[in-house]
mmCIF file with all atom_site columns, C-alpha atoms in Angstrom:
data_model
loop_
_atom_site.group_PDB
_atom_site.id
_atom_site.type_symbol
_atom_site.label_atom_id
_atom_site.label_alt_id
_atom_site.label_comp_id
_atom_site.label_asym_id
_atom_site.label_entity_id
_atom_site.label_seq_id
_atom_site.pdbx_PDB_ins_code
_atom_site.Cartn_x
_atom_site.Cartn_y
_atom_site.Cartn_z
_atom_site.occupancy
_atom_site.B_iso_or_equiv
_atom_site.pdbx_formal_charge
_atom_site.auth_seq_id
_atom_site.auth_comp_id
_atom_site.auth_asym_id
_atom_site.auth_atom_id
_atom_site.pdbx_PDB_model_num
ATOM 1   C CA . UNK A 1 1   ? 100.941 85.286  103.967 1.00 73.00 ? 1   UNK A CA 1
ATOM 2   C CA . UNK A 1 2   ? 97.466  86.874  103.683 1.00 92.00 ? 2   UNK A CA 1
ATOM 3   C CA . UNK A 1 3   ? 96.859  89.459  100.963 1.00 96.00 ? 3   UNK A CA 1
ATOM 4   C CA . UNK A 1 4   ? 96.661  93.005  102.163 1.00 97.00 ? 4   UNK A CA 1
ATOM 5   C CA . UNK A 1 5   ? 94.668  95.685  100.394 1.00 97.00 ? 5   UNK A CA 1
ATOM 6   C CA . UNK A 1 6   ? 94.188  99.124  101.040 1.00 97.00 ? 6   UNK A CA 1
ATOM 7   C CA . UNK A 1 7   ? 90.762  100.807 99.376  1.00 96.00 ? 7   UNK A CA 1
ATOM 8   C CA . UNK A 1 8   ? 89.868  104.042 99.040  1.00 94.00 ? 8   UNK A CA 1
ATOM 9   C CA . UNK A 1 9   ? 87.445  106.260 97.286  1.00 89.00 ? 9   UNK A CA 1
ATOM 10  C CA . UNK A 1 10  ? 89.698  109.008 94.522  1.00 85.00 ? 10  UNK A CA 1
ATOM 11  C CA . UNK A 1 11  ? 89.212  112.458 96.335  1.00 70.00 ? 11  UNK A CA 1
ATOM 12  C CA . UNK A 1 12  ? 85.384  113.770 97.167  1.00 66.00 ? 12  UNK A CA 1
ATOM 13  C CA . UNK A 1 13  ? 83.722  111.098 94.935  1.00 66.00 ? 13  UNK A CA 1
ATOM 14  C CA . UNK A 1 14  ? 80.464  110.622 97.358  1.00 64.00 ? 14  UNK A CA 1
ATOM 15  C CA . UNK A 1 15  ? 79.475  106.981 95.730  1.00 66.00 ? 15  UNK A CA 1
ATOM 16  C CA . UNK A 1 16  ? 81.135  105.057 98.758  1.00 67.00 ? 16  UNK A CA 1
ATOM 17  C CA . UNK A 1 17  ? 78.658  102.322 98.747  1.00 73.00 ? 17  UNK A CA 1
ATOM 18  C CA . UNK A 1 18  ? 80.561  99.619  96.084  1.00 77.00 ? 18  UNK A CA 1
ATOM 19  C CA . UNK A 1 19  ? 83.614  100.213 97.929  1.00 84.00 ? 19  UNK A CA 1
ATOM 20  C CA . UNK A 1 20  ? 82.586  99.253  101.057 1.00 83.00 ? 20  UNK A CA 1
ATOM 21  C CA . UNK A 1 21  ? 81.222  96.160  99.410  1.00 90.00 ? 21  UNK A CA 1
ATOM 22  C CA . UNK A 1 22  ? 84.304  95.072  97.265  1.00 91.00 ? 22  UNK A CA 1
ATOM 23  C CA . UNK A 1 23  ? 86.238  95.773  100.791 1.00 92.00 ? 23  UNK A CA 1
ATOM 24  C CA . UNK A 1 24  ? 83.666  93.254  102.767 1.00 93.00 ? 24  UNK A CA 1
ATOM 25  C CA . UNK A 1 25  ? 84.150  90.526  99.965  1.00 94.00 ? 25  UNK A CA 1
ATOM 26  C CA . UNK A 1 26  ? 87.545  91.193  99.511  1.00 96.00 ? 26  UNK A CA 1
ATOM 27  C CA . UNK A 1 27  ? 87.933  90.221  103.208 1.00 96.00 ? 27  UNK A CA 1
ATOM 28  C CA . UNK A 1 28  ? 85.518  86.966  102.678 1.00 95.00 ? 28  UNK A CA 1
ATOM 29  C CA . UNK A 1 29  ? 87.926  86.081  99.744  1.00 95.00 ? 29  UNK A CA 1
ATOM 30  C CA . UNK A 1 30  ? 90.595  85.873  102.905 1.00 95.00 ? 30  UNK A CA 1
ATOM 31  C CA . UNK A 1 31  ? 92.200  89.177  102.319 1.00 96.00 ? 31  UNK A CA 1
ATOM 32  C CA . UNK A 1 32  ? 93.035  92.109  105.123 1.00 96.00 ? 32  UNK A CA 1
ATOM 33  C CA . UNK A 1 33  ? 91.588  94.910  103.608 1.00 97.00 ? 33  UNK A CA 1
ATOM 34  C CA . UNK A 1 34  ? 91.452  98.491  105.045 1.00 96.00 ? 34  UNK A CA 1
ATOM 35  C CA . UNK A 1 35  ? 89.016  100.550 103.986 1.00 95.00 ? 35  UNK A CA 1
ATOM 36  C CA . UNK A 1 36  ? 89.810  104.271 104.247 1.00 94.00 ? 36  UNK A CA 1
ATOM 37  C CA . UNK A 1 37  ? 87.094  106.491 103.060 1.00 90.00 ? 37  UNK A CA 1
ATOM 38  C CA . UNK A 1 38  ? 87.535  109.545 100.789 1.00 88.00 ? 38  UNK A CA 1
ATOM 39  C CA . UNK A 1 39  ? 91.176  110.352 100.341 1.00 92.00 ? 39  UNK A CA 1
ATOM 40  C CA . UNK A 1 40  ? 93.550  111.759 97.919  1.00 93.00 ? 40  UNK A CA 1
ATOM 41  C CA . UNK A 1 41  ? 96.701  110.384 96.200  1.00 95.00 ? 41  UNK A CA 1
ATOM 42  C CA . UNK A 1 42  ? 98.828  111.351 98.538  1.00 96.00 ? 42  UNK A CA 1
ATOM 43  C CA . UNK A 1 43  ? 96.909  110.204 101.672 1.00 96.00 ? 43  UNK A CA 1
ATOM 44  C CA . UNK A 1 44  ? 96.595  106.965 100.098 1.00 96.00 ? 44  UNK A CA 1
ATOM 45  C CA . UNK A 1 45  ? 99.890  106.194 99.160  1.00 98.00 ? 45  UNK A CA 1
ATOM 46  C CA . UNK A 1 46  ? 101.272 107.063 102.710 1.00 97.00 ? 46  UNK A CA 1
ATOM 47  C CA . UNK A 1 47  ? 98.297  104.697 104.114 1.00 97.00 ? 47  UNK A CA 1
ATOM 48  C CA . UNK A 1 48  ? 99.494  101.754 102.075 1.00 97.00 ? 48  UNK A CA 1
ATOM 49  C CA . UNK A 1 49  ? 103.208 102.648 103.028 1.00 97.00 ? 49  UNK A CA 1
ATOM 50  C CA . UNK A 1 50  ? 101.930 102.514 106.846 1.00 97.00 ? 50  UNK A CA 1
ATOM 51  C CA . UNK A 1 51  ? 99.982  99.577  106.170 1.00 96.00 ? 51  UNK A CA 1
ATOM 52  C CA . UNK A 1 52  ? 102.139 97.450  104.164 1.00 96.00 ? 52  UNK A CA 1
ATOM 53  C CA . UNK A 1 53  ? 99.557  97.411  101.640 1.00 97.00 ? 53  UNK A CA 1
ATOM 54  C CA . UNK A 1 54  ? 100.108 94.336  98.789  1.00 97.00 ? 54  UNK A CA 1
ATOM 55  C CA . UNK A 1 55  ? 97.340  96.091  97.065  1.00 98.00 ? 55  UNK A CA 1
ATOM 56  C CA . UNK A 1 56  ? 96.066  99.524  96.664  1.00 98.00 ? 56  UNK A CA 1
ATOM 57  C CA . UNK A 1 57  ? 92.411  99.376  95.559  1.00 97.00 ? 57  UNK A CA 1
ATOM 58  C CA . UNK A 1 58  ? 90.969  102.732 94.255  1.00 95.00 ? 58  UNK A CA 1
ATOM 59  C CA . UNK A 1 59  ? 86.625  103.182 93.891  1.00 92.00 ? 59  UNK A CA 1
ATOM 60  C CA . UNK A 1 60  ? 85.812  106.446 91.818  1.00 87.00 ? 60  UNK A CA 1
ATOM 61  C CA . UNK A 1 61  ? 82.327  107.287 90.241  1.00 77.00 ? 61  UNK A CA 1
ATOM 62  C CA . UNK A 1 62  ? 83.273  111.096 90.260  1.00 70.00 ? 62  UNK A CA 1
ATOM 63  C CA . UNK A 1 63  ? 85.127  111.237 86.573  1.00 71.00 ? 63  UNK A CA 1
ATOM 64  C CA . UNK A 1 64  ? 88.483  111.582 88.760  1.00 75.00 ? 64  UNK A CA 1
ATOM 65  C CA . UNK A 1 65  ? 90.063  108.613 87.125  1.00 82.00 ? 65  UNK A CA 1
ATOM 66  C CA . UNK A 1 66  ? 92.173  109.734 84.738  1.00 80.00 ? 66  UNK A CA 1
ATOM 67  C CA . UNK A 1 67  ? 93.735  112.560 87.016  1.00 78.00 ? 67  UNK A CA 1
ATOM 68  C CA . UNK A 1 68  ? 93.555  111.282 90.469  1.00 91.00 ? 68  UNK A CA 1
ATOM 69  C CA . UNK A 1 69  ? 94.490  107.307 89.257  1.00 93.00 ? 69  UNK A CA 1
ATOM 70  C CA . UNK A 1 70  ? 97.506  107.897 87.868  1.00 96.00 ? 70  UNK A CA 1
ATOM 71  C CA . UNK A 1 71  ? 98.539  110.572 90.798  1.00 96.00 ? 71  UNK A CA 1
ATOM 72  C CA . UNK A 1 72  ? 98.510  107.441 93.106  1.00 97.00 ? 72  UNK A CA 1
ATOM 73  C CA . UNK A 1 73  ? 100.436 105.123 90.882  1.00 97.00 ? 73  UNK A CA 1
ATOM 74  C CA . UNK A 1 74  ? 103.115 108.496 90.274  1.00 97.00 ? 74  UNK A CA 1
ATOM 75  C CA . UNK A 1 75  ? 103.490 109.065 93.946  1.00 97.00 ? 75  UNK A CA 1
ATOM 76  C CA . UNK A 1 76  ? 103.714 105.105 94.891  1.00 97.00 ? 76  UNK A CA 1
ATOM 77  C CA . UNK A 1 77  ? 106.633 104.981 92.629  1.00 96.00 ? 77  UNK A CA 1
ATOM 78  C CA . UNK A 1 78  ? 108.346 108.203 93.933  1.00 97.00 ? 78  UNK A CA 1
ATOM 79  C CA . UNK A 1 79  ? 108.029 106.769 97.342  1.00 97.00 ? 79  UNK A CA 1
ATOM 80  C CA . UNK A 1 80  ? 109.615 103.176 96.173  1.00 96.00 ? 80  UNK A CA 1
ATOM 81  C CA . UNK A 1 81  ? 105.966 101.882 96.786  1.00 95.00 ? 81  UNK A CA 1
ATOM 82  C CA . UNK A 1 82  ? 105.472 98.293  94.973  1.00 92.00 ? 82  UNK A CA 1
ATOM 83  C CA . UNK A 1 83  ? 101.656 97.340  95.468  1.00 95.00 ? 83  UNK A CA 1
ATOM 84  C CA . UNK A 1 84  ? 99.726  96.542  92.725  1.00 97.00 ? 84  UNK A CA 1
ATOM 85  C CA . UNK A 1 85  ? 97.159  99.410  91.947  1.00 97.00 ? 85  UNK A CA 1
ATOM 86  C CA . UNK A 1 86  ? 93.793  98.191  90.891  1.00 97.00 ? 86  UNK A CA 1
ATOM 87  C CA . UNK A 1 87  ? 90.425  100.847 89.916  1.00 96.00 ? 87  UNK A CA 1
ATOM 88  C CA . UNK A 1 88  ? 86.779  100.118 89.807  1.00 93.00 ? 88  UNK A CA 1
ATOM 89  C CA . UNK A 1 89  ? 83.893  101.872 89.213  1.00 90.00 ? 89  UNK A CA 1
ATOM 90  C CA . UNK A 1 90  ? 82.044  103.473 86.406  1.00 87.00 ? 90  UNK A CA 1
ATOM 91  C CA . UNK A 1 91  ? 84.554  103.856 83.571  1.00 90.00 ? 91  UNK A CA 1
ATOM 92  C CA . UNK A 1 92  ? 84.459  104.665 80.365  1.00 92.00 ? 92  UNK A CA 1
ATOM 93  C CA . UNK A 1 93  ? 85.804  102.152 77.782  1.00 93.00 ? 93  UNK A CA 1
ATOM 94  C CA . UNK A 1 94  ? 88.372  104.579 76.107  1.00 94.00 ? 94  UNK A CA 1
ATOM 95  C CA . UNK A 1 95  ? 89.847  105.449 79.434  1.00 95.00 ? 95  UNK A CA 1
ATOM 96  C CA . UNK A 1 96  ? 90.825  102.239 80.400  1.00 95.00 ? 96  UNK A CA 1
ATOM 97  C CA . UNK A 1 97  ? 93.828  102.059 78.351  1.00 97.00 ? 97  UNK A CA 1
ATOM 98  C CA . UNK A 1 98  ? 95.235  105.162 79.147  1.00 96.00 ? 98  UNK A CA 1
ATOM 99  C CA . UNK A 1 99  ? 94.626  104.360 82.715  1.00 96.00 ? 99  UNK A CA 1
ATOM 100 C CA . UNK A 1 100 ? 96.703  100.980 81.940  1.00 97.00 ? 100 UNK A CA 1
ATOM 101 C CA . UNK A 1 101 ? 99.558  103.231 80.558  1.00 97.00 ? 101 UNK A CA 1
ATOM 102 C CA . UNK A 1 102 ? 99.489  105.170 83.407  1.00 96.00 ? 102 UNK A CA 1
ATOM 103 C CA . UNK A 1 103 ? 100.547 101.936 85.618  1.00 96.00 ? 103 UNK A CA 1
ATOM 104 C CA . UNK A 1 104 ? 96.909  101.055 87.032  1.00 97.00 ? 104 UNK A CA 1
ATOM 105 C CA . UNK A 1 105 ? 97.066  96.994  86.862  1.00 97.00 ? 105 UNK A CA 1
ATOM 106 C CA . UNK A 1 106 ? 93.692  96.565  86.319  1.00 97.00 ? 106 UNK A CA 1
ATOM 107 C CA . UNK A 1 107 ? 90.218  97.930  86.138  1.00 96.00 ? 107 UNK A CA 1
ATOM 108 C CA . UNK A 1 108 ? 86.771  96.512  87.130  1.00 95.00 ? 108 UNK A CA 1
ATOM 109 C CA . UNK A 1 109 ? 83.510  97.381  86.130  1.00 90.00 ? 109 UNK A CA 1
ATOM 110 C CA . UNK A 1 110 ? 80.571  97.618  88.437  1.00 87.00 ? 110 UNK A CA 1
ATOM 111 C CA . UNK A 1 111 ? 79.663  94.006  87.048  1.00 89.00 ? 111 UNK A CA 1
ATOM 112 C CA . UNK A 1 112 ? 82.483  92.242  87.766  1.00 93.00 ? 112 UNK A CA 1
ATOM 113 C CA . UNK A 1 113 ? 82.545  89.146  90.133  1.00 94.00 ? 113 UNK A CA 1
ATOM 114 C CA . UNK A 1 114 ? 84.340  89.170  92.943  1.00 94.00 ? 114 UNK A CA 1
ATOM 115 C CA . UNK A 1 115 ? 85.878  86.322  92.171  1.00 96.00 ? 115 UNK A CA 1
ATOM 116 C CA . UNK A 1 116 ? 87.631  87.755  89.392  1.00 96.00 ? 116 UNK A CA 1
ATOM 117 C CA . UNK A 1 117 ? 88.732  90.678  91.387  1.00 96.00 ? 117 UNK A CA 1
ATOM 118 C CA . UNK A 1 118 ? 90.321  87.723  93.892  1.00 96.00 ? 118 UNK A CA 1
ATOM 119 C CA . UNK A 1 119 ? 91.813  86.070  91.576  1.00 96.00 ? 119 UNK A CA 1
ATOM 120 C CA . UNK A 1 120 ? 93.135  89.061  89.428  1.00 97.00 ? 120 UNK A CA 1
ATOM 121 C CA . UNK A 1 121 ? 94.845  89.729  93.028  1.00 97.00 ? 121 UNK A CA 1
ATOM 122 C CA . UNK A 1 122 ? 95.836  86.587  93.675  1.00 96.00 ? 122 UNK A CA 1
ATOM 123 C CA . UNK A 1 123 ? 97.921  86.117  90.472  1.00 95.00 ? 123 UNK A CA 1
ATOM 124 C CA . UNK A 1 124 ? 99.452  89.238  90.388  1.00 96.00 ? 124 UNK A CA 1
ATOM 125 C CA . UNK A 1 125 ? 100.396 89.956  94.192  1.00 94.00 ? 125 UNK A CA 1
ATOM 126 C CA . UNK A 1 126 ? 103.791 88.796  94.232  1.00 74.00 ? 126 UNK A CA 1
ATOM 127 C CA . UNK A 1 127 ? 104.141 86.495  97.204  1.00 63.00 ? 127 UNK A CA 1
ATOM 128 C CA . UNK A 1 128 ? 100.755 85.097  97.249  1.00 46.00 ? 128 UNK A CA 1
ATOM 129 C CA . UNK A 1 129 ? 98.195  83.668  99.772  1.00 42.00 ? 129 UNK A CA 1
ATOM 130 C CA . UNK A 1 130 ? 98.375  81.240  102.096 1.00 39.00 ? 130 UNK A CA 1
#
């Protein structure tokens, strides 16, 4: 089965280019990617449910990562969504452990190679990639 990723910008963050590039590169890695643009946590989780997403990818450069990122995880749990939640962007190193404690599976910085992101996804999605 092909891995399905729902990718979204968190909240009103206007820095869209990185998330769009990562979305395209994950497609090149053989994943199906639905790019949502700017969305809030409830909308992101609802889209993940509608799309049957294996992965919820969150992108942020707007400083909202500690509030909106964990909110996505919380809403997903409340709705019984088992999607892997990952995050990328410019995030202070000190905040990464807090995000992981809140249920974000991994945080990727701006210099992360796409192969590393794809390998992490493949290693952590239950059904794998064919």
